[in-house]
Amino acid sequence: MTFWILAPIMVVAALGILFVRKAVHAALLLAVVMISLAVLYAVLEAPFLFAVQIIVYTGAILMLFLFVLMLVGVDASDSVVETIRGQRVLAAVFGLVLGLVLVIGLSQVTLGTAVGLDEANTGGNIEQIANILFSRYVFAFEATSALLITAAIGAMVLAHRERLTPKATQASIAAQRMRDYAEHGKHLGPLAAPGVYARHNAVDTPALLPDGTASEASVSRVLAARGVVRSMPAVVKEDEEQ
């Protein structure tokens, strides 16, 4: 009964992963598939696979997908520009070849006589899984491990970017700042905050230097170009009137 309820849900969610446009929706549908599969493991009296499905796949790998989506941005749109000429056609051809190989391989697999759950779990579910995994299917298990390691290394290689220029050190940044000051007259230190020594802390009120003159670095150049910067005598006159 549980299978007939969860199986259609898993199929619909799996198809939704292929056709939805947003990656976050695909991740949520993948969570539906994983949790439903874990429930089927529990119904089949496979507690170890149930725990692994929930802890490792749903709790770790899927959460990693969601963290990456949060870092990249949920609303980030994927580029549809082909970086390799004809890559969509090649992907379709390789996908069909892979499907054909899987169909041929599954058609030639002999599973033997079906046994009940009690006989399959004789001696413990975890012990029987380890016995089958590291005896009859040890080659497939090790090949899958090598494939996963190769995929991880390939992802690291593809994500690596060669630095074309050396990383700037603190000394080089200070030297560049001095060159900018000598060549272009740029200010060496941080700009003065607006209204530091003035009677009003406003963006259009210049700060006063120790000699009483207004600091040009304390007022935005946009305000100065518009001519809306208030002079200090006008500010003092307003304070006296108030």
CSV table of C-alpha atoms in Angstrom, one decimal:
chain,number,residue,atom,x,y,z
A,1,MET,CA,0.0,0.0,0.0
A,2,THR,CA,2.8,2.4,0.9
A,3,PHE,CA,4.6,1.7,-2.4
A,4,TRP,CA,1.5,2.5,-4.5
A,5,ILE,CA,1.1,5.8,-2.6
A,6,LEU,CA,4.8,6.9,-2.8
A,7,ALA,CA,5.7,5.6,-6.2
A,8,PRO,CA,3.5,8.0,-8.2
A,9,ILE,CA,4.7,10.9,-6.0
A,10,MET,CA,8.4,10.0,-6.6
A,11,VAL,CA,7.8,9.7,-10.4
A,12,VAL,CA,6.1,13.1,-10.6
A,13,ALA,CA,8.7,14.7,-8.5
A,14,ALA,CA,11.6,13.2,-10.5
A,15,LEU,CA,10.0,14.4,-13.8
A,16,GLY,CA,9.5,17.8,-12.2
A,17,ILE,CA,13.3,18.0,-11.5
A,18,LEU,CA,13.9,17.8,-15.2
A,19,PHE,CA,11.3,20.4,-16.3
A,20,VAL,CA,11.3,23.1,-13.6
A,21,ARG,CA,13.1,26.3,-14.4
A,22,LYS,CA,14.4,27.3,-11.0
A,23,ALA,CA,17.1,25.4,-9.3
A,24,VAL,CA,15.7,25.8,-5.8
A,25,HIS,CA,12.4,24.1,-7.0
A,26,ALA,CA,14.5,21.2,-8.4
A,27,ALA,CA,16.2,20.9,-5.0
A,28,LEU,CA,12.9,20.7,-3.1
A,29,LEU,CA,11.6,18.1,-5.5
A,30,LEU,CA,14.8,16.1,-5.0
A,31,ALA,CA,14.1,16.2,-1.3
A,32,VAL,CA,10.6,14.7,-1.9
A,33,VAL,CA,12.2,11.8,-3.9
A,34,MET,CA,14.9,11.2,-1.3
A,35,ILE,CA,12.5,11.2,1.7
A,36,SER,CA,10.0,8.9,-0.2
A,37,LEU,CA,12.8,6.5,-1.0
A,38,ALA,CA,13.8,6.5,2.7
A,39,VAL,CA,10.3,5.6,3.7
A,40,LEU,CA,10.3,2.7,1.2
A,41,TYR,CA,13.6,1.4,2.8
A,42,ALA,CA,11.9,1.5,6.2
A,43,VAL,CA,8.9,-0.5,4.9
A,44,LEU,CA,11.2,-3.1,3.4
A,45,GLU,CA,12.8,-3.6,6.8
A,46,ALA,CA,16.1,-2.0,5.8
A,47,PRO,CA,16.9,0.3,8.8
A,48,PHE,CA,20.5,0.9,7.8
A,49,LEU,CA,19.6,2.1,4.3
A,50,PHE,CA,16.8,4.2,5.8
A,51,ALA,CA,19.2,5.9,8.2
A,52,VAL,CA,21.8,6.5,5.4
A,53,GLN,CA,19.2,7.9,3.1
A,54,ILE,CA,18.0,10.4,5.7
A,55,ILE,CA,21.3,11.4,7.3
A,56,VAL,CA,23.8,11.3,4.3
A,57,TYR,CA,21.7,12.1,1.2
A,58,THR,CA,18.8,14.2,2.5
A,59,GLY,CA,20.6,15.7,5.5
A,60,ALA,CA,24.0,16.4,4.1
A,61,ILE,CA,24.2,16.3,0.3
A,62,LEU,CA,20.8,18.0,-0.3
A,63,MET,CA,21.6,20.6,2.3
A,64,LEU,CA,24.9,21.3,0.5
A,65,PHE,CA,22.9,21.9,-2.7
A,66,LEU,CA,20.7,24.4,-0.9
A,67,PHE,CA,23.7,26.2,0.6
A,68,VAL,CA,25.2,26.6,-2.8
A,69,LEU,CA,21.9,27.9,-4.2
A,70,MET,CA,21.8,30.5,-1.4
A,71,LEU,CA,25.4,31.6,-2.1
A,72,VAL,CA,24.8,31.8,-5.9
A,73,GLY,CA,21.4,33.4,-5.5
A,74,VAL,CA,17.9,31.9,-6.0
A,75,ASP,CA,17.0,34.4,-8.7
A,76,ALA,CA,20.2,33.9,-10.6
A,77,SER,CA,19.4,33.0,-14.2
A,78,ASP,CA,21.4,30.3,-16.0
A,79,SER,CA,23.2,31.2,-19.2
A,80,VAL,CA,21.7,29.5,-22.3
A,81,VAL,CA,24.7,30.4,-24.4
A,82,GLU,CA,26.6,27.3,-25.6
A,83,THR,CA,30.2,27.5,-24.7
A,84,ILE,CA,31.0,24.4,-26.8
A,85,ARG,CA,29.6,24.2,-30.3
A,86,GLY,CA,27.0,21.5,-30.6
A,87,GLN,CA,27.1,20.5,-26.9
A,88,ARG,CA,23.3,20.0,-26.8
A,89,VAL,CA,23.3,17.6,-29.6
A,90,LEU,CA,26.3,15.7,-28.1
A,91,ALA,CA,24.5,15.6,-24.7
A,92,ALA,CA,21.4,14.1,-26.3
A,93,VAL,CA,23.5,11.5,-28.2
A,94,PHE,CA,25.5,10.5,-25.1
A,95,GLY,CA,22.3,10.3,-23.1
A,96,LEU,CA,20.7,7.9,-25.5
A,97,VAL,CA,23.8,5.8,-25.6
A,98,LEU,CA,23.9,5.7,-21.8
A,99,GLY,CA,20.2,4.7,-21.7
A,100,LEU,CA,20.8,1.9,-24.2
A,101,VAL,CA,23.7,0.6,-22.2
A,102,LEU,CA,21.6,0.6,-19.1
A,103,VAL,CA,18.8,-1.2,-20.8
A,104,ILE,CA,21.1,-3.9,-22.2
A,105,GLY,CA,22.9,-4.3,-18.9
A,106,LEU,CA,19.7,-4.7,-16.9
A,107,SER,CA,18.2,-7.1,-19.4
A,108,GLN,CA,21.2,-9.5,-18.9
A,109,VAL,CA,21.2,-9.3,-15.1
A,110,THR,CA,20.1,-12.5,-13.4
A,111,LEU,CA,18.8,-11.8,-9.9
A,112,GLY,CA,18.1,-15.4,-9.0
A,113,THR,CA,15.2,-16.7,-7.0
A,114,ALA,CA,13.4,-14.1,-4.8
A,115,VAL,CA,13.6,-14.7,-1.1
A,116,GLY,CA,11.6,-13.2,1.8
A,117,LEU,CA,12.8,-10.3,4.0
A,118,ASP,CA,13.3,-12.7,6.9
A,119,GLU,CA,15.8,-14.8,5.0
A,120,ALA,CA,17.5,-11.7,3.4
A,121,ASN,CA,18.0,-10.1,6.8
A,122,THR,CA,19.2,-13.3,8.6
A,123,GLY,CA,22.0,-12.4,11.0
A,124,GLY,CA,21.1,-8.7,10.9
A,125,ASN,CA,20.3,-6.2,8.1
A,126,ILE,CA,23.6,-4.3,8.4
A,127,GLU,CA,25.7,-7.6,8.4
A,128,GLN,CA,23.9,-8.9,5.3
A,129,ILE,CA,24.4,-5.7,3.4
A,130,ALA,CA,28.1,-5.7,4.2
A,131,ASN,CA,28.4,-9.3,3.2
A,132,ILE,CA,26.8,-8.7,-0.2
A,133,LEU,CA,28.4,-5.3,-0.8
A,134,PHE,CA,32.0,-6.5,-0.1
A,135,SER,CA,31.8,-9.9,-1.7
A,136,ARG,CA,29.5,-10.2,-4.7
A,137,TYR,CA,29.4,-6.5,-5.7
A,138,VAL,CA,32.9,-5.4,-4.4
A,139,PHE,CA,34.1,-4.6,-7.9
A,140,ALA,CA,31.1,-2.4,-8.7
A,141,PHE,CA,31.4,-0.7,-5.2
A,142,GLU,CA,35.1,0.1,-5.7
A,143,ALA,CA,34.5,1.3,-9.3
A,144,THR,CA,31.8,3.7,-8.0
A,145,SER,CA,34.1,5.0,-5.3
A,146,ALA,CA,36.8,5.7,-8.0
A,147,LEU,CA,34.2,7.4,-10.2
A,148,LEU,CA,33.1,9.7,-7.3
A,149,ILE,CA,36.7,10.6,-6.5
A,150,THR,CA,37.4,11.3,-10.1
A,151,ALA,CA,34.3,13.5,-10.4
A,152,ALA,CA,35.4,15.5,-7.2
A,153,ILE,CA,38.9,16.0,-8.6
A,154,GLY,CA,37.5,17.0,-12.0
A,155,ALA,CA,35.2,19.6,-10.3
A,156,MET,CA,38.2,21.1,-8.5
A,157,VAL,CA,40.2,21.3,-11.7
A,158,LEU,CA,37.3,22.9,-13.6
A,159,ALA,CA,36.7,25.4,-10.8
A,160,HIS,CA,40.4,26.4,-10.5
A,161,ARG,CA,41.3,29.7,-12.0
A,162,GLU,CA,45.0,30.5,-12.7
A,163,ARG,CA,46.1,33.8,-11.2
A,164,LEU,CA,47.5,36.0,-13.9
A,165,THR,CA,49.0,38.6,-11.6
A,166,PRO,CA,50.6,38.1,-8.2
A,167,LYS,CA,48.5,38.8,-5.1
A,168,ALA,CA,48.9,42.3,-3.9
A,169,THR,CA,50.6,42.6,-0.5
A,170,GLN,CA,50.2,45.3,2.1
A,171,ALA,CA,53.5,46.9,1.1
A,172,SER,CA,52.5,47.0,-2.6
A,173,ILE,CA,49.1,48.5,-1.8
A,174,ALA,CA,50.8,51.2,0.3
A,175,ALA,CA,53.3,51.9,-2.5
A,176,GLN,CA,50.5,52.2,-5.1
A,177,ARG,CA,48.7,54.6,-2.8
A,178,MET,CA,51.7,56.8,-2.6
A,179,ARG,CA,52.1,56.7,-6.4
A,180,ASP,CA,48.5,57.7,-6.9
A,181,TYR,CA,49.0,60.6,-4.5
A,182,ALA,CA,52.2,61.7,-6.3
A,183,GLU,CA,50.7,61.4,-9.8
A,184,HIS,CA,47.0,62.2,-9.4
A,185,GLY,CA,46.9,64.0,-6.0
A,186,LYS,CA,44.5,61.4,-4.5
A,187,HIS,CA,43.9,61.6,-0.8
A,188,LEU,CA,46.2,59.2,1.2
A,189,GLY,CA,44.0,58.6,4.2
A,190,PRO,CA,40.2,58.1,4.7
A,191,LEU,CA,38.0,61.0,3.7
A,192,ALA,CA,36.7,63.2,6.4
A,193,ALA,CA,33.2,62.6,7.6
A,194,PRO,CA,30.6,65.3,6.8
A,195,GLY,CA,30.2,67.9,9.5
A,196,VAL,CA,32.9,66.6,11.8
A,197,TYR,CA,33.9,70.0,13.1
A,198,ALA,CA,30.7,71.8,11.9
A,199,ARG,CA,27.7,72.7,14.0
A,200,HIS,CA,25.5,70.5,11.8
A,201,ASN,CA,26.1,66.8,11.0
A,202,ALA,CA,24.7,67.0,7.4
A,203,VAL,CA,26.1,65.9,4.1
A,204,ASP,CA,25.9,69.4,2.7
A,205,THR,CA,27.8,71.0,5.6
A,206,PRO,CA,31.6,70.9,5.2
A,207,ALA,CA,33.9,69.9,8.0
A,208,LEU,CA,36.3,72.5,9.4
A,209,LEU,CA,40.0,72.1,9.4
A,210,PRO,CA,42.1,73.2,12.4
A,211,ASP,CA,42.7,76.5,10.7
A,212,GLY,CA,39.0,77.2,10.4
A,213,THR,CA,38.8,76.6,6.6
A,214,ALA,CA,36.3,74.1,5.1
A,215,SER,CA,37.6,70.7,4.0
A,216,GLU,CA,36.7,69.9,0.4
A,217,ALA,CA,37.2,66.2,1.1
A,218,SER,CA,34.3,66.2,3.5
A,219,VAL,CA,31.6,67.1,1.0
A,220,SER,CA,30.5,65.0,-2.0
A,221,ARG,CA,31.7,66.2,-5.3
A,222,VAL,CA,28.1,65.8,-6.7
A,223,LEU,CA,26.8,68.3,-4.1
A,224,ALA,CA,29.6,70.7,-4.8
A,225,ALA,CA,28.9,70.5,-8.6
A,226,ARG,CA,25.3,71.3,-8.0
A,227,GLY,CA,26.2,74.2,-5.8
A,228,VAL,CA,24.0,73.1,-2.8
A,229,VAL,CA,26.9,73.1,-0.3
A,230,ARG,CA,26.2,75.5,2.6
A,231,SER,CA,28.9,77.8,3.7
A,232,MET,CA,29.9,78.0,7.3
A,233,PRO,CA,29.0,81.7,7.8
A,234,ALA,CA,25.4,80.9,6.6
A,235,VAL,CA,25.2,78.0,9.1
A,236,VAL,CA,26.4,80.2,12.0
A,237,LYS,CA,23.9,82.9,11.0
A,238,GLU,CA,21.1,80.3,11.1
A,239,ASP,CA,22.1,79.1,14.5
A,240,GLU,CA,22.2,82.7,15.8
A,241,GLU,CA,18.7,83.3,14.4
A,242,GLN,CA,17.3,80.2,16.1
